[in-house]
Amino acid sequence: MSTYYQPPKYPASTFESMTPSDDTLPVVVVGAGPVGMATALGLAQRGVPVTIIEAADQVSFGSRAICISRHSLEAAGRLGFGAELEKIVLPWVGGRSFYRDRQVLHFRMPQRDFDVRPPMINVSQSEFEQIMVDTIEQNPLITLHWQASIAGILRGDDEVTLEIDTADGKRHLRARYVVAADGGRSRMRELAGL
Ligand SMILES: Cc1cc2nc3c(=O)[nH]c(=O)nc-3n(C[C@H](O)[C@H](O)[C@H](O)COP(=O)(O)OP(=O)(O)OC[C@H]3O[C@@H](n4cnc5c(N)ncnc54)[C@H](O)[C@@H]3O)c2cc1C
């Protein structure tokens, strides 16, 4: 039996090119990592429709975040998935490092009487992101397209047209704003010449 959390896989989204009327143009978020999903949840909370384009077929998997700070927990609470997250996390306030049998470091993080949340928790980034995806799936203002990756952007004065590679071929989406949340090797920044 695997000790790792195995995230579910999602089928490739099939959708037609979308050219909604100007007053319903969504914000398109490129990348369903923690930053893209948090942005989408925050916009939807303010009544803004969001479409997320994600190249992968599942949440991130492998060696990524394991320590999440209090501030991220506060953001999770505000964005509506904090309670679900707190069911599976391991809170901690300090740590010890040993060299062989000698303790070389002992630290405690600030934890005051009025702090509601611990300074740090352990949870895998995969599980953190999965809770975000589950929250997004229940939000009628957010559409998340899996296995859809950004191929091109055409910037107009008031809107952007995105070219998207999908399993069915190229699709186009018009957007009022586009959020580049496609991580460290961002194709969006490359396309924007940044
Ligand atoms: C080994 C390691 C350990 C870490 N440990 C910690 C930790 O303990 N605590 C902590 O807070 N942080 C940690 N981090 C940092 C954390 O993983 C990142 O800060 C976080 O993932 C950044 O989120 P993001 O949404 O900006 O980008 P990402 O998580 O990289 O998400 C980008 C998303 O965009 C998608 N994408 C990429 N290209 C395209 C495209 N062309 N079209 C559509 N979608 C696309 C990707 O598939 C991905 O889902 C660690 C990172 C690493 C590598």
PDB file of C-alpha atoms and ligand atoms in Angstrom:
ATOM      1  CA  MET A   1       0.000   0.000   0.000  1.00  0.00           C
ATOM      2  CA  SER A   2       1.301   3.444  -0.909  1.00  0.00           C
ATOM      3  CA  THR A   3       1.949   5.855   1.962  1.00  0.00           C
ATOM      4  CA  TYR A   4       1.507   8.810  -0.382  1.00  0.00           C
ATOM      5  CA  TYR A   5      -1.749  10.573  -0.976  1.00  0.00           C
ATOM      6  CA  GLN A   6      -2.855   9.657  -4.517  1.00  0.00           C
ATOM      7  CA  PRO A   7      -4.791  12.545  -6.041  1.00  0.00           C
ATOM      8  CA  PRO A   8      -7.658  11.747  -8.408  1.00  0.00           C
ATOM      9  CA  LYS A   9      -7.172  12.283 -12.138  1.00  0.00           C
ATOM     10  CA  TYR A  10      -9.537  14.458 -14.135  1.00  0.00           C
ATOM     11  CA  PRO A  11     -10.546  13.912 -17.760  1.00  0.00           C
ATOM     12  CA  ALA A  12      -9.621  16.404 -20.446  1.00  0.00           C
ATOM     13  CA  SER A  13     -12.163  19.214 -20.611  1.00  0.00           C
ATOM     14  CA  THR A  14     -14.086  19.494 -23.820  1.00  0.00           C
ATOM     15  CA  PHE A  15     -15.388  22.947 -24.564  1.00  0.00           C
ATOM     16  CA  GLU A  16     -16.101  25.121 -27.552  1.00  0.00           C
ATOM     17  CA  SER A  17     -14.386  28.399 -28.268  1.00  0.00           C
ATOM     18  CA  MET A  18     -16.236  30.967 -26.194  1.00  0.00           C
ATOM     19  CA  THR A  19     -17.078  34.484 -27.224  1.00  0.00           C
ATOM     20  CA  PRO A  20     -19.552  35.685 -24.604  1.00  0.00           C
ATOM     21  CA  SER A  21     -20.934  39.197 -24.843  1.00  0.00           C
ATOM     22  CA  ASP A  22     -18.633  41.918 -23.561  1.00  0.00           C
ATOM     23  CA  ASP A  23     -20.399  42.400 -20.240  1.00  0.00           C
ATOM     24  CA  THR A  24     -20.024  38.730 -19.307  1.00  0.00           C
ATOM     25  CA  LEU A  25     -16.361  38.272 -20.223  1.00  0.00           C
ATOM     26  CA  PRO A  26     -14.810  36.212 -17.426  1.00  0.00           C
ATOM     27  CA  VAL A  27     -11.470  36.619 -15.785  1.00  0.00           C
ATOM     28  CA  VAL A  28      -9.299  33.738 -17.002  1.00  0.00           C
ATOM     29  CA  VAL A  29      -6.750  32.334 -14.587  1.00  0.00           C
ATOM     30  CA  VAL A  30      -3.956  30.303 -16.180  1.00  0.00           C
ATOM     31  CA  GLY A  31      -2.746  27.616 -13.759  1.00  0.00           C
ATOM     32  CA  ALA A  32      -4.603  25.751 -11.020  1.00  0.00           C
ATOM     33  CA  GLY A  33      -1.812  25.839  -8.458  1.00  0.00           C
ATOM     34  CA  PRO A  34      -2.401  27.377  -5.009  1.00  0.00           C
ATOM     35  CA  VAL A  35      -2.012  30.926  -6.354  1.00  0.00           C
ATOM     36  CA  GLY A  36      -4.381  30.499  -9.323  1.00  0.00           C
ATOM     37  CA  MET A  37      -7.038  28.728  -7.261  1.00  0.00           C
ATOM     38  CA  ALA A  38      -6.816  31.263  -4.420  1.00  0.00           C
ATOM     39  CA  THR A  39      -7.214  34.085  -6.947  1.00  0.00           C
ATOM     40  CA  ALA A  40     -10.250  32.367  -8.484  1.00  0.00           C
ATOM     41  CA  LEU A  41     -11.900  31.784  -5.094  1.00  0.00           C
ATOM     42  CA  GLY A  42     -11.252  35.390  -4.070  1.00  0.00           C
ATOM     43  CA  LEU A  43     -12.734  36.789  -7.280  1.00  0.00           C
ATOM     44  CA  ALA A  44     -15.763  34.486  -7.092  1.00  0.00           C
ATOM     45  CA  GLN A  45     -16.359  35.657  -3.510  1.00  0.00           C
ATOM     46  CA  ARG A  46     -16.734  39.137  -4.988  1.00  0.00           C
ATOM     47  CA  GLY A  47     -19.175  37.897  -7.634  1.00  0.00           C
ATOM     48  CA  VAL A  48     -16.703  37.774 -10.538  1.00  0.00           C
ATOM     49  CA  PRO A  49     -17.021  34.747 -12.875  1.00  0.00           C
ATOM     50  CA  VAL A  50     -13.686  32.963 -13.409  1.00  0.00           C
ATOM     51  CA  THR A  51     -12.463  30.334 -15.853  1.00  0.00           C
ATOM     52  CA  ILE A  52      -9.314  28.415 -14.875  1.00  0.00           C
ATOM     53  CA  ILE A  53      -7.129  26.732 -17.489  1.00  0.00           C
ATOM     54  CA  GLU A  54      -4.913  23.940 -16.130  1.00  0.00           C
ATOM     55  CA  ALA A  55      -2.412  21.951 -18.220  1.00  0.00           C
ATOM     56  CA  ALA A  56      -2.226  18.916 -15.895  1.00  0.00           C
ATOM     57  CA  ASP A  57      -4.808  16.216 -15.182  1.00  0.00           C
ATOM     58  CA  GLN A  58      -4.510  16.359 -11.385  1.00  0.00           C
ATOM     59  CA  VAL A  59      -3.272  18.526  -8.537  1.00  0.00           C
ATOM     60  CA  SER A  60       0.491  18.720  -8.037  1.00  0.00           C
ATOM     61  CA  PHE A  61       2.144  15.508  -6.973  1.00  0.00           C
ATOM     62  CA  GLY A  62       5.606  14.849  -5.574  1.00  0.00           C
ATOM     63  CA  SER A  63       8.040  16.851  -3.499  1.00  0.00           C
ATOM     64  CA  ARG A  64       6.538  20.262  -2.890  1.00  0.00           C
ATOM     65  CA  ALA A  65       5.227  22.180   0.120  1.00  0.00           C
ATOM     66  CA  ILE A  66       4.833  20.376   3.422  1.00  0.00           C
ATOM     67  CA  CYS A  67       5.014  23.320   5.895  1.00  0.00           C
ATOM     68  CA  ILE A  68       2.216  25.862   5.622  1.00  0.00           C
ATOM     69  CA  SER A  69       2.334  29.111   7.581  1.00  0.00           C
ATOM     70  CA  ARG A  70      -0.326  30.732   9.727  1.00  0.00           C
ATOM     71  CA  HIS A  71      -0.881  33.404   7.121  1.00  0.00           C
ATOM     72  CA  SER A  72      -1.757  30.773   4.466  1.00  0.00           C
ATOM     73  CA  LEU A  73      -4.202  29.217   6.940  1.00  0.00           C
ATOM     74  CA  GLU A  74      -5.812  32.619   7.455  1.00  0.00           C
ATOM     75  CA  ALA A  75      -6.178  32.985   3.666  1.00  0.00           C
ATOM     76  CA  ALA A  76      -7.683  29.471   3.477  1.00  0.00           C
ATOM     77  CA  GLY A  77     -10.232  30.502   6.120  1.00  0.00           C
ATOM     78  CA  ARG A  78     -11.190  33.651   4.251  1.00  0.00           C
ATOM     79  CA  LEU A  79     -11.497  31.748   0.964  1.00  0.00           C
ATOM     80  CA  GLY A  80     -13.852  29.135   2.413  1.00  0.00           C
ATOM     81  CA  PHE A  81     -11.732  25.968   2.717  1.00  0.00           C
ATOM     82  CA  GLY A  82     -10.006  26.548   6.062  1.00  0.00           C
ATOM     83  CA  ALA A  83     -12.333  24.324   8.111  1.00  0.00           C
ATOM     84  CA  GLU A  84     -11.939  21.410   5.685  1.00  0.00           C
ATOM     85  CA  LEU A  85      -8.161  21.876   5.645  1.00  0.00           C
ATOM     86  CA  GLU A  86      -7.842  22.000   9.426  1.00  0.00           C
ATOM     87  CA  LYS A  87      -9.375  18.492   9.666  1.00  0.00           C
ATOM     88  CA  ILE A  88      -6.266  16.891   8.134  1.00  0.00           C
ATOM     89  CA  VAL A  89      -3.329  19.063   9.213  1.00  0.00           C
ATOM     90  CA  LEU A  90      -0.692  18.598  11.912  1.00  0.00           C
ATOM     91  CA  PRO A  91      -0.112  21.868  13.835  1.00  0.00           C
ATOM     92  CA  TRP A  92       3.270  22.639  15.392  1.00  0.00           C
ATOM     93  CA  VAL A  93       5.024  25.528  17.172  1.00  0.00           C
ATOM     94  CA  GLY A  94       8.687  24.601  17.294  1.00  0.00           C
ATOM     95  CA  GLY A  95      11.420  22.315  16.088  1.00  0.00           C
ATOM     96  CA  ARG A  96      14.684  20.649  17.043  1.00  0.00           C
ATOM     97  CA  SER A  97      17.641  19.765  14.843  1.00  0.00           C
ATOM     98  CA  PHE A  98      20.198  17.161  15.829  1.00  0.00           C
ATOM     99  CA  TYR A  99      23.698  16.446  14.615  1.00  0.00           C
ATOM    100  CA  ARG A 100      24.157  12.781  15.529  1.00  0.00           C
ATOM    101  CA  ASP A 101      22.989  12.729  19.176  1.00  0.00           C
ATOM    102  CA  ARG A 102      23.653  16.427  19.858  1.00  0.00           C
ATOM    103  CA  GLN A 103      20.859  18.984  19.649  1.00  0.00           C
ATOM    104  CA  VAL A 104      22.171  21.908  17.566  1.00  0.00           C
ATOM    105  CA  LEU A 105      18.997  23.956  17.204  1.00  0.00           C
ATOM    106  CA  HIS A 106      15.806  24.416  19.187  1.00  0.00           C
ATOM    107  CA  PHE A 107      13.329  27.060  18.101  1.00  0.00           C
ATOM    108  CA  ARG A 108       9.807  28.121  18.990  1.00  0.00           C
ATOM    109  CA  MET A 109       7.665  30.319  16.789  1.00  0.00           C
ATOM    110  CA  PRO A 110       5.547  33.142  18.235  1.00  0.00           C
ATOM    111  CA  GLN A 111       2.198  31.855  19.533  1.00  0.00           C
ATOM    112  CA  ARG A 112       0.270  34.422  21.550  1.00  0.00           C
ATOM    113  CA  ASP A 113      -2.878  33.941  23.614  1.00  0.00           C
ATOM    114  CA  PHE A 114      -5.045  35.613  21.023  1.00  0.00           C
ATOM    115  CA  ASP A 115      -3.683  33.611  18.057  1.00  0.00           C
ATOM    116  CA  VAL A 116      -6.498  31.450  16.730  1.00  0.00           C
ATOM    117  CA  ARG A 117      -4.295  29.343  14.465  1.00  0.00           C
ATOM    118  CA  PRO A 118      -0.916  27.679  14.971  1.00  0.00           C
ATOM    119  CA  PRO A 119       2.181  29.326  13.469  1.00  0.00           C
ATOM    120  CA  MET A 120       2.806  26.349  11.204  1.00  0.00           C
ATOM    121  CA  ILE A 121       1.142  23.154  10.062  1.00  0.00           C
ATOM    122  CA  ASN A 122       2.196  20.101   8.124  1.00  0.00           C
ATOM    123  CA  VAL A 123       0.086  19.018   5.181  1.00  0.00           C
ATOM    124  CA  SER A 124       1.150  17.968   1.700  1.00  0.00           C
ATOM    125  CA  GLN A 125       0.673  20.468  -1.085  1.00  0.00           C
ATOM    126  CA  SER A 126      -1.247  17.763  -3.013  1.00  0.00           C
ATOM    127  CA  GLU A 127      -3.886  17.490  -0.294  1.00  0.00           C
ATOM    128  CA  PHE A 128      -3.978  21.255   0.222  1.00  0.00           C
ATOM    129  CA  GLU A 129      -4.638  21.756  -3.506  1.00  0.00           C
ATOM    130  CA  GLN A 130      -7.204  18.940  -3.630  1.00  0.00           C
ATOM    131  CA  ILE A 131      -9.269  20.666  -0.950  1.00  0.00           C
ATOM    132  CA  MET A 132      -9.098  23.836  -3.049  1.00  0.00           C
ATOM    133  CA  VAL A 133     -10.259  21.933  -6.158  1.00  0.00           C
ATOM    134  CA  ASP A 134     -13.141  20.361  -4.201  1.00  0.00           C
ATOM    135  CA  THR A 135     -14.155  23.831  -2.970  1.00  0.00           C
ATOM    136  CA  ILE A 136     -13.941  25.253  -6.493  1.00  0.00           C
ATOM    137  CA  GLU A 137     -16.097  22.445  -7.891  1.00  0.00           C
ATOM    138  CA  GLN A 138     -18.894  23.564  -5.593  1.00  0.00           C
ATOM    139  CA  ASN A 139     -18.677  27.173  -6.734  1.00  0.00           C
ATOM    140  CA  PRO A 140     -21.004  27.961  -9.653  1.00  0.00           C
ATOM    141  CA  LEU A 141     -18.965  31.055 -10.590  1.00  0.00           C
ATOM    142  CA  ILE A 142     -15.776  29.076 -11.288  1.00  0.00           C
ATOM    143  CA  THR A 143     -15.140  26.731 -14.229  1.00  0.00           C
ATOM    144  CA  LEU A 144     -11.967  24.656 -14.092  1.00  0.00           C
ATOM    145  CA  HIS A 145     -10.734  23.116 -17.362  1.00  0.00           C
ATOM    146  CA  TRP A 146      -8.216  20.258 -16.932  1.00  0.00           C
ATOM    147  CA  GLN A 147      -5.676  19.261 -19.587  1.00  0.00           C
ATOM    148  CA  ALA A 148      -5.992  22.620 -21.273  1.00  0.00           C
ATOM    149  CA  SER A 149      -2.784  24.585 -21.689  1.00  0.00           C
ATOM    150  CA  ILE A 150      -2.186  28.087 -22.840  1.00  0.00           C
ATOM    151  CA  ALA A 151      -0.682  28.333 -26.340  1.00  0.00           C
ATOM    152  CA  GLY A 152      -1.055  31.994 -27.258  1.00  0.00           C
ATOM    153  CA  ILE A 153      -2.386  35.382 -26.188  1.00  0.00           C
ATOM    154  CA  LEU A 154      -3.634  38.235 -28.320  1.00  0.00           C
ATOM    155  CA  ARG A 155      -3.988  41.483 -26.395  1.00  0.00           C
ATOM    156  CA  GLY A 156      -6.614  44.014 -27.415  1.00  0.00           C
ATOM    157  CA  ASP A 157      -7.385  47.383 -25.846  1.00  0.00           C
ATOM    158  CA  ASP A 158     -10.091  46.149 -23.452  1.00  0.00           C
ATOM    159  CA  GLU A 159      -9.799  42.374 -23.590  1.00  0.00           C
ATOM    160  CA  VAL A 160      -7.529  39.422 -24.298  1.00  0.00           C
ATOM    161  CA  THR A 161      -8.069  36.433 -26.590  1.00  0.00           C
ATOM    162  CA  LEU A 162      -6.410  33.268 -25.404  1.00  0.00           C
ATOM    163  CA  GLU A 163      -5.463  30.334 -27.599  1.00  0.00           C
ATOM    164  CA  ILE A 164      -5.730  27.098 -25.677  1.00  0.00           C
ATOM    165  CA  ASP A 165      -4.480  23.615 -26.576  1.00  0.00           C
ATOM    166  CA  THR A 166      -7.101  21.018 -25.604  1.00  0.00           C
ATOM    167  CA  ALA A 167      -7.523  17.315 -26.342  1.00  0.00           C
ATOM    168  CA  ASP A 168      -9.951  18.352 -29.115  1.00  0.00           C
ATOM    169  CA  GLY A 169      -7.566  20.844 -30.699  1.00  0.00           C
ATOM    170  CA  LYS A 170      -7.191  24.594 -30.393  1.00  0.00           C
ATOM    171  CA  ARG A 171      -9.861  26.616 -28.623  1.00  0.00           C
ATOM    172  CA  HIS A 172     -10.211  30.358 -28.082  1.00  0.00           C
ATOM    173  CA  LEU A 173     -11.416  32.176 -24.996  1.00  0.00           C
ATOM    174  CA  ARG A 174     -12.038  35.884 -24.718  1.00  0.00           C
ATOM    175  CA  ALA A 175     -11.344  37.389 -21.333  1.00  0.00           C
ATOM    176  CA  ARG A 176     -11.580  40.778 -19.661  1.00  0.00           C
ATOM    177  CA  TYR A 177      -8.475  40.063 -17.604  1.00  0.00           C
ATOM    178  CA  VAL A 178      -5.987  37.194 -17.541  1.00  0.00           C
ATOM    179  CA  VAL A 179      -4.091  36.142 -14.432  1.00  0.00           C
ATOM    180  CA  ALA A 180      -0.763  34.410 -15.051  1.00  0.00           C
ATOM    181  CA  ALA A 181      -0.528  31.837 -12.253  1.00  0.00           C
ATOM    182  CA  ASP A 182       1.299  29.164 -14.216  1.00  0.00           C
ATOM    183  CA  GLY A 183       4.237  28.836 -11.858  1.00  0.00           C
ATOM    184  CA  GLY A 184       7.975  29.301 -12.010  1.00  0.00           C
ATOM    185  CA  ARG A 185       8.551  28.484 -15.689  1.00  0.00           C
ATOM    186  CA  SER A 186       5.612  30.580 -16.796  1.00  0.00           C
ATOM    187  CA  ARG A 187       4.538  30.198 -20.421  1.00  0.00           C
ATOM    188  CA  MET A 188       2.332  33.259 -19.864  1.00  0.00           C
ATOM    189  CA  ARG A 189       5.297  35.466 -19.003  1.00  0.00           C
ATOM    190  CA  GLU A 190       7.110  34.090 -22.053  1.00  0.00           C
ATOM    191  CA  LEU A 191       4.116  34.845 -24.302  1.00  0.00           C
ATOM    192  CA  ALA A 192       3.847  38.341 -22.832  1.00  0.00           C
ATOM    193  CA  GLY A 193       7.552  38.906 -23.505  1.00  0.00           C
ATOM    194  CA  LEU A 194       8.325  39.403 -19.811  1.00  0.00           C
TER     195      LEU A 194
HETATM  196  C1  LIG B   1      10.624  21.000  -3.194  1.00  0.00           C
HETATM  197  C2  LIG B   1       9.720  22.151  -2.822  1.00  0.00           C
HETATM  198  C3  LIG B   1       9.360  22.341  -1.499  1.00  0.00           C
HETATM  199  C4  LIG B   1       8.516  23.405  -1.149  1.00  0.00           C
HETATM  200  N1  LIG B   1       8.170  23.549   0.170  1.00  0.00           N
HETATM  201  C5  LIG B   1       7.303  24.528   0.538  1.00  0.00           C
HETATM  202  C6  LIG B   1       6.815  24.608   1.875  1.00  0.00           C
HETATM  203  O1  LIG B   1       7.174  23.800   2.742  1.00  0.00           O
HETATM  204  N2  LIG B   1       5.928  25.604   2.180  1.00  0.00           N
HETATM  205  C7  LIG B   1       5.478  26.488   1.237  1.00  0.00           C
HETATM  206  O2  LIG B   1       4.665  27.360   1.569  1.00  0.00           O
HETATM  207  N3  LIG B   1       5.913  26.417  -0.050  1.00  0.00           N
HETATM  208  C8  LIG B   1       6.798  25.463  -0.432  1.00  0.00           C
HETATM  209  N4  LIG B   1       7.208  25.360  -1.729  1.00  0.00           N
HETATM  210  C9  LIG B   1       6.758  26.392  -2.672  1.00  0.00           C
HETATM  211  C10 LIG B   1       5.376  26.077  -3.271  1.00  0.00           C
HETATM  212  O3  LIG B   1       5.388  24.775  -3.841  1.00  0.00           O
HETATM  213  C11 LIG B   1       5.098  27.148  -4.338  1.00  0.00           C
HETATM  214  O4  LIG B   1       5.235  28.423  -3.746  1.00  0.00           O
HETATM  215  C12 LIG B   1       3.714  27.040  -4.929  1.00  0.00           C
HETATM  216  O5  LIG B   1       3.492  25.809  -5.587  1.00  0.00           O
HETATM  217  C13 LIG B   1       3.532  28.177  -5.951  1.00  0.00           C
HETATM  218  O6  LIG B   1       2.197  28.127  -6.385  1.00  0.00           O
HETATM  219  P1  LIG B   1       1.769  28.670  -7.796  1.00  0.00           P
HETATM  220  O7  LIG B   1       0.295  28.492  -7.874  1.00  0.00           O
HETATM  221  O8  LIG B   1       2.349  30.023  -8.011  1.00  0.00           O
HETATM  222  O9  LIG B   1       2.525  27.761  -8.881  1.00  0.00           O
HETATM  223  P2  LIG B   1       2.458  26.189  -9.136  1.00  0.00           P
HETATM  224  O10 LIG B   1       2.161  25.449  -7.905  1.00  0.00           O
HETATM  225  O11 LIG B   1       3.704  25.857  -9.890  1.00  0.00           O
HETATM  226  O12 LIG B   1       1.188  26.033 -10.104  1.00  0.00           O
HETATM  227  C14 LIG B   1       1.239  26.416 -11.453  1.00  0.00           C
HETATM  228  C15 LIG B   1       0.161  25.630 -12.181  1.00  0.00           C
HETATM  229  O13 LIG B   1       0.121  26.086 -13.549  1.00  0.00           O
HETATM  230  C16 LIG B   1       0.002  24.964 -14.401  1.00  0.00           C
HETATM  231  N5  LIG B   1       0.568  25.338 -15.706  1.00  0.00           N
HETATM  232  C17 LIG B   1       1.880  25.468 -16.046  1.00  0.00           C
HETATM  233  N6  LIG B   1       2.003  25.829 -17.323  1.00  0.00           N
HETATM  234  C18 LIG B   1       0.742  25.930 -17.815  1.00  0.00           C
HETATM  235  C19 LIG B   1       0.222  26.269 -19.093  1.00  0.00           C
HETATM  236  N7  LIG B   1       1.028  26.587 -20.134  1.00  0.00           N
HETATM  237  N8  LIG B   1      -1.126  26.280 -19.283  1.00  0.00           N
HETATM  238  C20 LIG B   1      -1.957  25.963 -18.235  1.00  0.00           C
HETATM  239  N9  LIG B   1      -1.503  25.627 -16.996  1.00  0.00           N
HETATM  240  C21 LIG B   1      -0.177  25.619 -16.789  1.00  0.00           C
HETATM  241  C22 LIG B   1       0.793  23.864 -13.697  1.00  0.00           C
HETATM  242  O14 LIG B   1       0.383  22.565 -14.149  1.00  0.00           O
HETATM  243  C23 LIG B   1       0.422  24.123 -12.244  1.00  0.00           C
HETATM  244  O15 LIG B   1      -0.738  23.433 -11.842  1.00  0.00           O
HETATM  245  C24 LIG B   1       8.046  24.298  -2.123  1.00  0.00           C
HETATM  246  C25 LIG B   1       8.411  24.098  -3.472  1.00  0.00           C
HETATM  247  C26 LIG B   1       9.232  23.041  -3.808  1.00  0.00           C
HETATM  248  C27 LIG B   1       9.593  22.853  -5.276  1.00  0.00           C
END
